[in-house]
Structure formats: C-alpha cells, structure tokens
Coordinates of C-alpha atoms and ligand atoms in Angstrom, one line a residue:
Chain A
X8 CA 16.6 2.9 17.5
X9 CA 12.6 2.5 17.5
X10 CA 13.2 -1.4 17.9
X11 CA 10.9 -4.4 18.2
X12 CA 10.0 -6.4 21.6
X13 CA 10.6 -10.1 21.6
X14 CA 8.3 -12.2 20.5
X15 CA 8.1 -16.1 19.9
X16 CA 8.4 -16.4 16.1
X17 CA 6.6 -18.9 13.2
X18 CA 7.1 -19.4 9.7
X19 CA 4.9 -21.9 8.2
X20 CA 5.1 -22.9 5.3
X21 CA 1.5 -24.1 4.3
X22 CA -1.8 -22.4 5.4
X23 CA -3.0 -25.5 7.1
X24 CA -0.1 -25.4 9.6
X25 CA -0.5 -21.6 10.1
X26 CA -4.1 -21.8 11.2
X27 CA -3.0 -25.1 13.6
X28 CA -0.7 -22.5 15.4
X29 CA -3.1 -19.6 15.2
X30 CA -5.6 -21.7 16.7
X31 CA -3.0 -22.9 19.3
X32 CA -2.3 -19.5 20.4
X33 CA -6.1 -18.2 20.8
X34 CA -5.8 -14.6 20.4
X35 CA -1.8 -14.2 21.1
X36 CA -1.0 -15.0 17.9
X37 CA -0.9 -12.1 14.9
X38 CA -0.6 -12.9 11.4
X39 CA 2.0 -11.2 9.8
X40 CA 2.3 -9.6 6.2
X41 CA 3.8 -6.8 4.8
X42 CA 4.4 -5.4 8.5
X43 CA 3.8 -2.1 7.5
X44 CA 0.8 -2.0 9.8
X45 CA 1.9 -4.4 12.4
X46 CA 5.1 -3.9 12.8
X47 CA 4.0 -0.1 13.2
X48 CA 2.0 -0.5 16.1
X49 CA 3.9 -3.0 17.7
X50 CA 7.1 -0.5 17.8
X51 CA 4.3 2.1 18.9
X52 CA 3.3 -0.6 21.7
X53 CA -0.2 0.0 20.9
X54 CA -0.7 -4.1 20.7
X55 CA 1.9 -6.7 22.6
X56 CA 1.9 -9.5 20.6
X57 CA 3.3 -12.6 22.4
X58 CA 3.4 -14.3 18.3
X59 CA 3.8 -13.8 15.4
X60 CA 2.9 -16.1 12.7
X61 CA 4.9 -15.1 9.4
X62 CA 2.5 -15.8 6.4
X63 CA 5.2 -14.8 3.6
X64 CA 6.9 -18.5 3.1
X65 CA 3.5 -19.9 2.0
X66 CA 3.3 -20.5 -1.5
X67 CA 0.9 -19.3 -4.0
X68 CA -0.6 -17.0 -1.3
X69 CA 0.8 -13.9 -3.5
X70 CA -0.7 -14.9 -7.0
X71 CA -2.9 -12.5 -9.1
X72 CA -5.1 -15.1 -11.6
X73 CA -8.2 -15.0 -13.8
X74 CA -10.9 -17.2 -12.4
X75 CA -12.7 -18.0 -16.1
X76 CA -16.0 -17.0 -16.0
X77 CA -16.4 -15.5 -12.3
X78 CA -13.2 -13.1 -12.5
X79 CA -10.0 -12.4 -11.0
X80 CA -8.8 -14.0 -7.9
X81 CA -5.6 -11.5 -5.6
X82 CA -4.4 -13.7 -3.2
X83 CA -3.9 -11.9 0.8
X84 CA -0.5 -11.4 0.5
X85 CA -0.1 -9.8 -3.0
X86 CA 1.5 -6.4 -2.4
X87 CA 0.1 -2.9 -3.2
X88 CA 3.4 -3.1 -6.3
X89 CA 2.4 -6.6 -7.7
X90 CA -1.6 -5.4 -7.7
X91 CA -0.1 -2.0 -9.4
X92 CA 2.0 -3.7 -12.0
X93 CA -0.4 -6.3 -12.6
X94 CA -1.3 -6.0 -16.7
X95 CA -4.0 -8.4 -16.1
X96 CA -5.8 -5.9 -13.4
X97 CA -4.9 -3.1 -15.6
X98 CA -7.0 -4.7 -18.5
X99 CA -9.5 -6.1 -16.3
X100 CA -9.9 -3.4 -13.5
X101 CA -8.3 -0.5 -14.2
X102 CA -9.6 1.5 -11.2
X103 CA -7.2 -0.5 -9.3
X104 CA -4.0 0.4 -10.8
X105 CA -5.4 3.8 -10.6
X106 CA -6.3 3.6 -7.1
X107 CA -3.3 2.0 -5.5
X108 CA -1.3 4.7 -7.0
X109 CA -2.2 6.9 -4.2
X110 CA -2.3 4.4 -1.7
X111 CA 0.8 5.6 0.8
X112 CA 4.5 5.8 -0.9
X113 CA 6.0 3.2 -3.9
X114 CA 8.3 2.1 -0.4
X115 CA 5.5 0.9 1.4
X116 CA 3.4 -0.6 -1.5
X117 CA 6.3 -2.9 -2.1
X118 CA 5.8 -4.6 1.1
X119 CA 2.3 -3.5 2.0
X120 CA -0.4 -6.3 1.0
X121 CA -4.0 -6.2 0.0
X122 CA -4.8 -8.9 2.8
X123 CA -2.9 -6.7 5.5
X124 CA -5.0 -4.1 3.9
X125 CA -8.1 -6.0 5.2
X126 CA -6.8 -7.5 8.0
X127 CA -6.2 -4.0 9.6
X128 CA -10.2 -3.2 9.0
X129 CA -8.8 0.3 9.2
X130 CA -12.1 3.6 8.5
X131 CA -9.4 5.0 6.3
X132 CA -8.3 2.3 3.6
X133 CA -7.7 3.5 0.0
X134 CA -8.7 -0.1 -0.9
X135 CA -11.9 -1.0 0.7
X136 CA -13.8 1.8 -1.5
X137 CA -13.1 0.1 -4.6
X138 CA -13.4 -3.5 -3.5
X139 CA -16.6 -2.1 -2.3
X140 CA -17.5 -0.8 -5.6
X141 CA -16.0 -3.8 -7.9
X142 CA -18.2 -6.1 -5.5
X143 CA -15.2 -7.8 -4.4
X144 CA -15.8 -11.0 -2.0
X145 CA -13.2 -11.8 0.6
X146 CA -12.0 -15.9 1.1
X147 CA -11.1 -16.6 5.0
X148 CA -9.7 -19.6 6.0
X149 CA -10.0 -21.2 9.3
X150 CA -10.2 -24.1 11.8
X151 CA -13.4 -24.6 10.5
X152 CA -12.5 -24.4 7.2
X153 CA -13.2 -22.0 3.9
X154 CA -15.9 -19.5 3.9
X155 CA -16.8 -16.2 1.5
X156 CA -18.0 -12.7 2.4
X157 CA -19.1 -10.0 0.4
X158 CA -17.1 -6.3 1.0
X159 CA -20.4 -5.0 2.6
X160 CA -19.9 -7.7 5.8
X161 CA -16.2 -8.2 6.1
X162 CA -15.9 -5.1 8.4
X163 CA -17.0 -5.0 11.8
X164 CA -16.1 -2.0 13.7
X165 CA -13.1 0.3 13.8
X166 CA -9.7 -1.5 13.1
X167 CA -11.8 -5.3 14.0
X168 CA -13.1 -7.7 10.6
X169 CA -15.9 -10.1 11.0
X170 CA -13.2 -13.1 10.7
X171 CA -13.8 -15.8 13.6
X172 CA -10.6 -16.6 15.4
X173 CA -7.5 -18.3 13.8
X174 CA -9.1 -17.4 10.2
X175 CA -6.8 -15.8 7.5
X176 CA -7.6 -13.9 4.8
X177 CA -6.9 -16.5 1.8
X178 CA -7.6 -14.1 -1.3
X179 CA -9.9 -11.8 -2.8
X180 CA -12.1 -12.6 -5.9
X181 CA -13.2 -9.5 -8.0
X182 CA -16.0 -10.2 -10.6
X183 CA -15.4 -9.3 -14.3
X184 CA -16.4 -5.5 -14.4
X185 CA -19.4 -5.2 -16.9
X186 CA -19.1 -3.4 -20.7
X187 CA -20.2 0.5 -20.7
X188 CA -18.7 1.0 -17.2
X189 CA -16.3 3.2 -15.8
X190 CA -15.1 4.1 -11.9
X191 CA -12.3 6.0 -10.4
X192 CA -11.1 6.3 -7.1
X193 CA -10.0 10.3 -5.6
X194 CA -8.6 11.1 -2.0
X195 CA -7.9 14.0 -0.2
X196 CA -5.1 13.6 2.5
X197 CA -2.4 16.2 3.9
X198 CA 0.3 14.8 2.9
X199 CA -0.1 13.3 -0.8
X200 CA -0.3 9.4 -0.5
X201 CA 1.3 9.2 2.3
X202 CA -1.0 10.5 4.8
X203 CA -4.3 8.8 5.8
X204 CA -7.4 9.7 3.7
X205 CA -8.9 12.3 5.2
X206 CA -12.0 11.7 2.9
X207 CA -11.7 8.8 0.1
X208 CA -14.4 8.0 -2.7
X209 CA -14.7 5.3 -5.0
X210 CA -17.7 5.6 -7.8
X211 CA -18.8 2.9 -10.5
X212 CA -21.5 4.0 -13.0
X213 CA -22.5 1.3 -15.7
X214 CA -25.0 2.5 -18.3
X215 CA -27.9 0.5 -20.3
X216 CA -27.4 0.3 -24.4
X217 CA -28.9 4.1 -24.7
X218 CA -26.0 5.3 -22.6
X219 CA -28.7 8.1 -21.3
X220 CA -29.6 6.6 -17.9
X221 CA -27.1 4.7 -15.5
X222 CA -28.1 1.1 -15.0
X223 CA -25.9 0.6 -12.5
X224 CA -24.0 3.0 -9.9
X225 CA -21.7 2.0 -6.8
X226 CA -20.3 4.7 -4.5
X227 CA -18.6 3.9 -1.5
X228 CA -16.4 6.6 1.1
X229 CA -13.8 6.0 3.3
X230 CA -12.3 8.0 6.1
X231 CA -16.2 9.4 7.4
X232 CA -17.3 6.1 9.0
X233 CA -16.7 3.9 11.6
X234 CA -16.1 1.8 9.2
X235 CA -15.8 2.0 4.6
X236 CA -19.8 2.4 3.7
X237 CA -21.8 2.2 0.5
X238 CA -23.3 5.9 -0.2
X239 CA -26.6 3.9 -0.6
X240 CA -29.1 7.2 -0.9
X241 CA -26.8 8.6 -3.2
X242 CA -26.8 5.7 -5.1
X243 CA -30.3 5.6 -5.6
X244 CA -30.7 9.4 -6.7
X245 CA -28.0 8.2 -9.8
X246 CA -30.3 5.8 -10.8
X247 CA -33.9 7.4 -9.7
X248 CA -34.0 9.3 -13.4
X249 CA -31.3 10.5 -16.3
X250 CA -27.6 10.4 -15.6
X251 CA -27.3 14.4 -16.4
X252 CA -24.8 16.6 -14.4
X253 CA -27.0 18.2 -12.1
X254 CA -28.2 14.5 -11.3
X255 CA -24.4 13.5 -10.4
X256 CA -24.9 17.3 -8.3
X257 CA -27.6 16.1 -6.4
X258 CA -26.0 12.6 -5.3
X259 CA -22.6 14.3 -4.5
X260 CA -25.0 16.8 -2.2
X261 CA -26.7 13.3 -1.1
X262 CA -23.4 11.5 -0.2
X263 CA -22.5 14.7 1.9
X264 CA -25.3 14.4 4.0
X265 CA -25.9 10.5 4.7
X266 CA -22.2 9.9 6.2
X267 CA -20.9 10.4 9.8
X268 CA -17.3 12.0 9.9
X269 CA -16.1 12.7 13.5
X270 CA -13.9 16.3 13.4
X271 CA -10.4 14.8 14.6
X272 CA -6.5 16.2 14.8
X273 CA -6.9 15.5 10.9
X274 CA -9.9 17.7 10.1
X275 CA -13.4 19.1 11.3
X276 CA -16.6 17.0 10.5
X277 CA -17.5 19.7 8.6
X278 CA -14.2 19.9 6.4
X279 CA -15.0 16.3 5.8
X280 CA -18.6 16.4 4.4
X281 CA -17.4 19.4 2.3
X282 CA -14.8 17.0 0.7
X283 CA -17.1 14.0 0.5
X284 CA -19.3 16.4 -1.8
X285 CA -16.5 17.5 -4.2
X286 CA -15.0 14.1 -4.5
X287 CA -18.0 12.4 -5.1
X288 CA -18.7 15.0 -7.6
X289 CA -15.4 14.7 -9.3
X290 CA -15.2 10.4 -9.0
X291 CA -19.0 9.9 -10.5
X292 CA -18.0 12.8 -13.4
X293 CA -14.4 10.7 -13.9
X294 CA -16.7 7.4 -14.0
X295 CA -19.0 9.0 -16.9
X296 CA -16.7 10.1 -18.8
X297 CA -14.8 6.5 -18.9
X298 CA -18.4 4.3 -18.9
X299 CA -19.2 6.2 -21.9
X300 CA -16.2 5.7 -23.7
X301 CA -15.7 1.9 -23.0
Chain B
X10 CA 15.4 -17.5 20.2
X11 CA 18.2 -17.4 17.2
X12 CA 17.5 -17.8 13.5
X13 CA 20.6 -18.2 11.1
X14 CA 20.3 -16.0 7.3
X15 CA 22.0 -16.1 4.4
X16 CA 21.2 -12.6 2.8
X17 CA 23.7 -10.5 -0.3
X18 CA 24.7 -7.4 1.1
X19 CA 26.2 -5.4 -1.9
X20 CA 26.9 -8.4 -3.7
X21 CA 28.8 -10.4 -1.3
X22 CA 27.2 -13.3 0.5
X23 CA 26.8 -13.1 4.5
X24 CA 25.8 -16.3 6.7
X25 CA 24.3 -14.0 10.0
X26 CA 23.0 -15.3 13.0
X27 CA 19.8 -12.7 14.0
X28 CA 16.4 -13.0 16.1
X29 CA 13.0 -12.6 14.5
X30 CA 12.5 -9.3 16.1
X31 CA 15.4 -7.4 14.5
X32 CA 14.8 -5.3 11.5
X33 CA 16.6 -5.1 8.4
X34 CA 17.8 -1.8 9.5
X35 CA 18.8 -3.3 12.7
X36 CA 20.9 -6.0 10.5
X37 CA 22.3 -3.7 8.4
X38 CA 23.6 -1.4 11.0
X39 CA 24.4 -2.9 14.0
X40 CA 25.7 -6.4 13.0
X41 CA 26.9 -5.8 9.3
X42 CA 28.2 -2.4 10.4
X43 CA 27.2 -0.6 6.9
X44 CA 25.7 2.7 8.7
X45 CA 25.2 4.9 5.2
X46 CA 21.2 3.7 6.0
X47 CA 19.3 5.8 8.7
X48 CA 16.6 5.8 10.7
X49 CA 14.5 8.9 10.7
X50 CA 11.3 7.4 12.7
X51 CA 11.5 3.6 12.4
X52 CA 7.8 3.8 11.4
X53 CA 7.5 3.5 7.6
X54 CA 6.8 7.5 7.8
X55 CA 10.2 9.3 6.8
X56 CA 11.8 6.6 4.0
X57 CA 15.6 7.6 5.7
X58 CA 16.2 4.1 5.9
X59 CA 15.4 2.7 2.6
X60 CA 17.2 0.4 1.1
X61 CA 17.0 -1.7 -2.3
X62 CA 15.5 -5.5 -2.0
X63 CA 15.9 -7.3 -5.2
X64 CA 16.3 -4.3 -7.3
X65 CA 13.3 -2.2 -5.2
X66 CA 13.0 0.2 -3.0
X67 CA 11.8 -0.6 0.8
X68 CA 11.7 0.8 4.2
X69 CA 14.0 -1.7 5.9
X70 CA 12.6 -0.4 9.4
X71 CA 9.6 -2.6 8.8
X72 CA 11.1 -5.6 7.5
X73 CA 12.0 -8.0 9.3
X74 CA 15.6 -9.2 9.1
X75 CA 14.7 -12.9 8.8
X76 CA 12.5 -11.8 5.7
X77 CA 15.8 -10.8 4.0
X78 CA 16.9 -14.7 3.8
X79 CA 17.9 -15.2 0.6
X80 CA 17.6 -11.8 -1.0
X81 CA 19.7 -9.2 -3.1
X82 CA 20.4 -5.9 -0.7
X83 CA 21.7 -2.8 -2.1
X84 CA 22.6 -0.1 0.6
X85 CA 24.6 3.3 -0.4
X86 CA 27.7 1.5 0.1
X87 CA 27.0 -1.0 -2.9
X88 CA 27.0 1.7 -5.3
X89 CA 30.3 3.1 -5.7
X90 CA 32.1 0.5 -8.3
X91 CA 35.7 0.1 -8.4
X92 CA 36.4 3.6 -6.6
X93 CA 34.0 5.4 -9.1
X94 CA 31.3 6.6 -7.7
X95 CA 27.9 5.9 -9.2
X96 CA 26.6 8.7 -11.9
X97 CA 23.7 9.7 -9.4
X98 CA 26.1 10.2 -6.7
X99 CA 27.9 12.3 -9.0
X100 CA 25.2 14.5 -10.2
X101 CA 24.1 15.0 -6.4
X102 CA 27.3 16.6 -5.8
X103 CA 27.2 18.5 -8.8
X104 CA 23.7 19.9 -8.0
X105 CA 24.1 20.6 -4.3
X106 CA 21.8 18.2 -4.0
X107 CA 23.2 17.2 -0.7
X108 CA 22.5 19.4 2.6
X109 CA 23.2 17.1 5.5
X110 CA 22.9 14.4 3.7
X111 CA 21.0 12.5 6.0
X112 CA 18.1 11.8 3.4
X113 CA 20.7 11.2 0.3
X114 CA 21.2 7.2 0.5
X115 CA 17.4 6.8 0.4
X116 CA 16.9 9.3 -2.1
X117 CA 19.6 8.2 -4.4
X118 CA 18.6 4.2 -4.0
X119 CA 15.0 4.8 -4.9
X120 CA 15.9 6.8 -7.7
X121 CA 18.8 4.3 -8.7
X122 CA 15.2 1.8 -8.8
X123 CA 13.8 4.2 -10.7
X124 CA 16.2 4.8 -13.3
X125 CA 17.3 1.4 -13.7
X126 CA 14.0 0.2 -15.0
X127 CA 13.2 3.4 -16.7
X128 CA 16.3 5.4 -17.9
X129 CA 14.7 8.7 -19.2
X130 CA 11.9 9.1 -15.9
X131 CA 10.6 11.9 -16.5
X132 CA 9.9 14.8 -13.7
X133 CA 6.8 13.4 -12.3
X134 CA 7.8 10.0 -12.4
X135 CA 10.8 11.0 -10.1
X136 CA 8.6 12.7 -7.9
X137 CA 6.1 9.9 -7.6
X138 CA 9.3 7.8 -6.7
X139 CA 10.8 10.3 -4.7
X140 CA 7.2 11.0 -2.6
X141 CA 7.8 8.9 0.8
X142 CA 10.9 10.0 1.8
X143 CA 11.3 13.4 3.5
X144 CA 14.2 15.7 3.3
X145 CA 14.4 18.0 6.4
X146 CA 16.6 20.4 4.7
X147 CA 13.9 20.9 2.1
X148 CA 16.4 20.3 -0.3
X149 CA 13.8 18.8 -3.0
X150 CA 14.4 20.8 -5.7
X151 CA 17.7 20.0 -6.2
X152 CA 17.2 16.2 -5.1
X153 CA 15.1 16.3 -8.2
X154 CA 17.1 18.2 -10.3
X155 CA 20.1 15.9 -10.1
X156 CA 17.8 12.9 -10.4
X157 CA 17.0 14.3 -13.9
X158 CA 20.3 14.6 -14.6
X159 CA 21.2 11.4 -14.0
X160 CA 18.4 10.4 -16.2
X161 CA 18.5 10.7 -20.0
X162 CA 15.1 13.3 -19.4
X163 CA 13.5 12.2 -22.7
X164 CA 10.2 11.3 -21.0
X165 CA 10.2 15.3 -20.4
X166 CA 11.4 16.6 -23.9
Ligands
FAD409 C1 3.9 5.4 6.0 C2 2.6 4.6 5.8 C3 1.6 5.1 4.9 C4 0.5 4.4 4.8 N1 -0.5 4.9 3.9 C5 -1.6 4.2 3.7 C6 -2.5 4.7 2.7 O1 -2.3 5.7 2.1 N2 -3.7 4.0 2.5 C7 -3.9 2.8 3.2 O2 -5.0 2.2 3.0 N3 -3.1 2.3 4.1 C8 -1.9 3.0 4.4 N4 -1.0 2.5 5.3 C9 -1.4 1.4 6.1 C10 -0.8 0.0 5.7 O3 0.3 0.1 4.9 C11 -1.9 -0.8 4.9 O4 -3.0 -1.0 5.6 C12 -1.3 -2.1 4.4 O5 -2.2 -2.6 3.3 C13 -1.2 -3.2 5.4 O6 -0.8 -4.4 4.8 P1 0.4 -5.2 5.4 O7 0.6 -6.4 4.5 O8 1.6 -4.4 5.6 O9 -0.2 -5.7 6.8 P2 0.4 -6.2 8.1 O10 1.0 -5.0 8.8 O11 1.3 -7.4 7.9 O12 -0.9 -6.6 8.9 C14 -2.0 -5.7 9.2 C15 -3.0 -6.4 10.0 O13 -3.7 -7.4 9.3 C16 -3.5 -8.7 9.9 N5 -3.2 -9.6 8.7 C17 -2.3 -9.5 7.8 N6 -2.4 -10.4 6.8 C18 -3.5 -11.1 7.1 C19 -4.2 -12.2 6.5 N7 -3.8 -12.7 5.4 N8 -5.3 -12.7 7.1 C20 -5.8 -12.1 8.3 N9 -5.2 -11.1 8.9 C21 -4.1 -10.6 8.3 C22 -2.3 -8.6 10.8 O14 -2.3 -9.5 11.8 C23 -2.4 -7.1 11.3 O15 -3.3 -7.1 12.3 C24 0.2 3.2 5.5 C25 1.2 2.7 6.4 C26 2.4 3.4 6.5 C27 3.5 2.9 7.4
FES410 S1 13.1 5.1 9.5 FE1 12.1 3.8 8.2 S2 10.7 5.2 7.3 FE2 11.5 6.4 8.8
FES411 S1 19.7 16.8 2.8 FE1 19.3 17.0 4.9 S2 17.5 15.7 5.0 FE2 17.8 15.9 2.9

C-alpha cells in the first residue's frame, strides 16, 4: 500500500480557528482540501508535512452564490462536480461548466476543489485560464485579516501563490460576464483529462453593438509558463482592427510566439508553441461564434 | 493519535477507531476486511480503488478515512441484493467484460453512479464516466459494451 506518514491532525470547524492554528504552526502546517494534490505528494514524499489543518468541516466554505450586482461568489472548497453541476454557473458562465469537463476524471472532480486548485499555483491548471479570462478575483484570509487579488497577481512562481503565511483562500468572486460575449476553454494533454495540459487556452471575445469589431478580448495559456499568463500582444492584435478570420490568424501566430514553454518528458518547446497556435486558433473561433450568437 | 468514525459501509452502520493518516482505502481493506476495492497506484491516477461516497464515485486512495465520518459507502460487495447479483454485474459476465477483473469494482461502481442518475447514458456519457480508471487488460470495449447493456441505451437510439 502507497500509505500516508503520520502527521499531527486538525479539524476546525470555523475559519478563524484554522488560521489561529495555521499561524501557530508557521510553515508546518498545510491546508487540506480535496487532497487530490496534497495527499499526492505527500505519499510521493515530495513535501513532509508535520500538519495538516482539515478545512472541510467549515461551513459555508463550499457555497456557489450570486453576489447582486458584482457577480457570482465559489467559495475554496467547492469541488470541480458542484462548480460543473452548478445551473447558476451554467447560466451565468458557461465557459466553466465547459471547462471543468476536461479538468482530470469525474473521480477526482468529486473531491478536487477550485481553492486546492489555486492553492497548488500549479503552470498547468485547467482553471486558472478561465478565471484569468472571466477576471476572476481571489479572497484570502489571514492573521491579518481579509484581502482581494485579481487572477493576474495571485500567482507567484511555479507551484508558490502570493498568499502571506497562515492565509486561506476564502472564495472566488467572478464578475457577471457582459452581453455579446462568448469564451471557450481547449487543452491538449496525452491522456484525455486526465493527464496534465500539455498546452491549455482560454479565450473571451466581447463585441460592440455592430458585432464587426471585438470590444473586448481575453486570452490567457496554461502549461507554457512559469506560471498561467495573459497572451497580452495577442490580445491587442484582436482588438487593433476588425475581428475577421485572418485577424484571429494573426493573434493565434502572436500567442505562439510571446510564450515560454520549456521542452520537458511531456513535449518539446517546439510541440508546445505549435499547439498554443492551433488552440488559440480554435478557442477565439469557438468564442466568435458564441459572442455572436448571445 | 486516534480518532473514532461512524461511517455506512454497504448499508450497515460501523463505529471504527482509525488515525488521520489512513485512507479510505486503507479503512475499507485492512480494518473492515471488504478487499473487492484495489489499489492500482494509490495516487488518484489509475481509479482501481474507487468506491461510491454518497451515491458518487471517488478515488478512496485520496480520502482520508476520517473524512468518511458520517457518510454512505458503497464498495462491490454492497451490490449483490439478497444473493442476486446486481444487473451490471450480470451483463459484465455476459459480455466478457471481465479479464482479471482487477479494474471491474471501479468500473462497475462508477457506472452503477452513472446509471442511477441517468438510466439510458448514452455511449459517450459512459465513457466520459468511465475515463479515469484504466483497465490493464484493455478490456474497454467490452467494459462499455455491457455498461450499455445495463442501460436502457435510449440516449443512443
Ligand atoms: C489523477 C489526477 C488528475 C489531475 N488532473 C488535473 C487536471 O486535468 N487539471 C488540473 O488543473 N489539475 C489536475 N489535477 C490536480 C488537482 O486535482 C487539482 O489541482 C485540484 O484542484 C486540487 O484541489 P484539491 O482540493 O484536491 O487540493 P488539495 O490537494 O487539498 O490542496 C492543494 C494545495 O493547495 C493548498 N490549499 C488547499 N485549499 C486551500 C485553501 N482554501 N487556501 C489555501 N491553500 C489551500 C494545500 O495546502 C495544497 O498545498 C489532477 C490530480 C490528479 C490526482
Ligand atoms: S489506487 Fe486510487 S487511483 Fe490508483
Ligand atoms: S479486466 Fe484486467 S484490468 Fe480491467
């Protein structure tokens, strides 16, 4: 049996008293979620931690909620299934549903959660690229009390977030998508769901009244960066003229060329740009088609 | 460090004394004895050892024991009802759908999940459901096949 090392164990009940023993523990301490990350590398031994602080008996840390008038709020530890099933996402941000479908196995999404999701800051997320593009902002909580950051800060290297120590990840607040828009989310891996993105691409395009040129455009890529990245020059050729299809060309051509993709065991740098084109390609043609018909 | 649960197992209640670093799998095995689940990798990557939490399907190699307090747990053994055995255990033996069997509880639990919130799953729902577990004897084809005939198919007709 792959089994577990001892550790000394916590299950608080309010978020108060799990920062208090986060705080206590300076460093030791790991929160726990879903596990499917955690307990992964802690039967790998690739981290030793000495405690665990078990989030999941905190109520109302799970919920899925319109926020009138700002949007709707997924609390840390709502699981990949919850944020899939969800009929208010569906209605309000039906990327997501989209999305998560490809994110690992239906298995895993029942325990994974969208704040382990963060919390593991991992290059290759399926759902930092469209929290990126919804402009999602992420609520820690910490000895010091509440504070907000936008998608664009949260991450702050390889596998490490911007959180200060002791601070959770309370919930995620995605703004109300605007009318004429459209986004998708594509991801090329070896192993269907399953397998780490090799290359991941989320678009947004929003159009004006004319529906001829985009007034908006979001594209962000996971799996060629240290960390998930806006495609910021490609963005800009989307909205430098007409949204035609040699436009959306261009800016695929554009994202291809402004990432940084290491060649790993997984595939060459190369390989990776190459997908980065056709995806982009593909997610901003999806995200048309949709912002037209909306 | 020694935590006391109260988990259903099958539909009977068990009062088990556990520590926090034992898995579900590790429960279920070792200290309730039921031995149909298996563990392929023990790292969420093979689905061998899934079992059914409150009606769905999860890898109980990353869940922690104490995180079963309180829950409904259906393993392989649950499904046989009064000596019959459950229709999707019959149409796996009918289709040859078992080689060494070693993926069979996982894959017949998650499509049990599958079929009991949507009876006629169609073939590419069943394969969506299907898609984390891994069947070293390749055996897929059939594994679906006797899924859908288990289900009433509609979805595909
Ligand atoms: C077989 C398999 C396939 C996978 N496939 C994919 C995939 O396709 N795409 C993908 O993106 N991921 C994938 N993953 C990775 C993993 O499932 C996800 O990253 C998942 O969202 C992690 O969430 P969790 O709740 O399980 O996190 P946990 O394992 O509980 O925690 C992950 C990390 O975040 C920290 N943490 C957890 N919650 C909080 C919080 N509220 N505040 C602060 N820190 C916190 C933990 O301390 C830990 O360091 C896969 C994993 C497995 C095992
Ligand atoms: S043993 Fe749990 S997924 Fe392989
Ligand atoms: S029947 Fe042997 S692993 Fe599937």
């Amino acid at each position: 049996m792959n089994r577990l090392k001892p550790f000394a164990y916590f299950e608080p009940t309010t978020l108060p008293e799990a920062i208090e023993i986060l705080a206590a523990k300076k460093g030791a301490a790991f929160p726990l979620a879903g596990g499917t990350d955690l307990l992964v590398r802690m039967k790998r031994g690739v981290i030793k931690p000495s405690t665990i602080v078990n989030l999941k008996r905190i109520e109302g840390l799970d919920q899925i909620k319109k926020e009138p008038g700002r949007g709707v709020r997924i609390g840390a530890l709502a699981t990949f299934s919850a944020i899939e099933d969800s009929h208010l996402l569906r209605l309000s941000h039906p990327v997501i549903a989209q999305a998560v479908s490809v994110l690992a196995c239906p298995s895993i999404r029942n325990l994974a959660t969208m704040g382990g999701n963060i919390g593991r800051a991992s290059p290759a997320s399926d759902a930092a690229p469209f929290l990126m593009i919804l402009g999602a902002t992420v609520s820690l909580k910490g000895p010091q009390g509440e504070r907000e950051l936008g998608m664009g800060e949260i991450f702050s290297g390889p596998g490490t977030t911007a959180s200060r120590p002791a601070e959770a990840i309370t919930s995620l607040l995605l703004p109300d998508m605007a009318s004429h828009s459209g986004a998708a989310y594509l991801k090329i891996g070896r192993r269907e769901g399953m397998d780490c993105a090799l290359a991941g691409v989320a678009a947004l395009v929003t159009f004006s009244g004319g529906k001829r040129e985009a007034e908006d455009t979001k594209i962000a890529l996971s799996a060629v960066a240290p960390v998930p990245m806006r495609a910021k020059k490609a963005e800009k050729t989307i909205l430098s003229g007409r949204l035609t299809e040699k436009c959306i060309r261009e800016a695929a051509k554009v994202a291809s060329e402004e990432i940084s993709p290491v060649s790993d065991m997984r595939a060459s740098a190369s390989y990776r740009r190459e997908v980065v084109r056709v995806l982009t390609y593909r997610a901003l043609m999806t995200a048309l088609q949709q912002a037209r018909e909306g | 460090m020694k935590i006391s649960i109260d988990l259903t197992v099958n539909g009977e209640r068990h009062q088990v004394d556990t520590t926090p670093w034992i898995t579900l799998l590790e429960l279920l095995r070792e200290t309730l004895h039921l031995t149909g689940t298996k563990e392929g990798c023990g790292l969420g990557e093979c689905g061998s050892c899934i079992v059914l939490v409150d009606g769905r399907p999860v890898n109980s190699c990353l869940m922690l024991a104490v995180d079963a307090r309180g829950r409904q747990i259906t393993t392989i053994e649950g499904l046989v009802s009064n000596g019959d055995l459950h229709p999707l255990q019959q149409s796996f033996i009918e289709k040859g759908a078992v080689q060494c069997g070693f993926c069979t509880p996982a894959m017949i639990l998650s499509a049990k999940a599958l079929l009991d919130e949507n009876p006629d799953a169609g073939e590419e729902e069943i394969k969506q459901t299907l898609s984390g577990i891994i069947c070293r004897c390749g055996n897929y084809k059939k594994i679906i096949e006797a899924v859908r005939t288990a289900s009433d198919g509609k979805a595909d007709s």
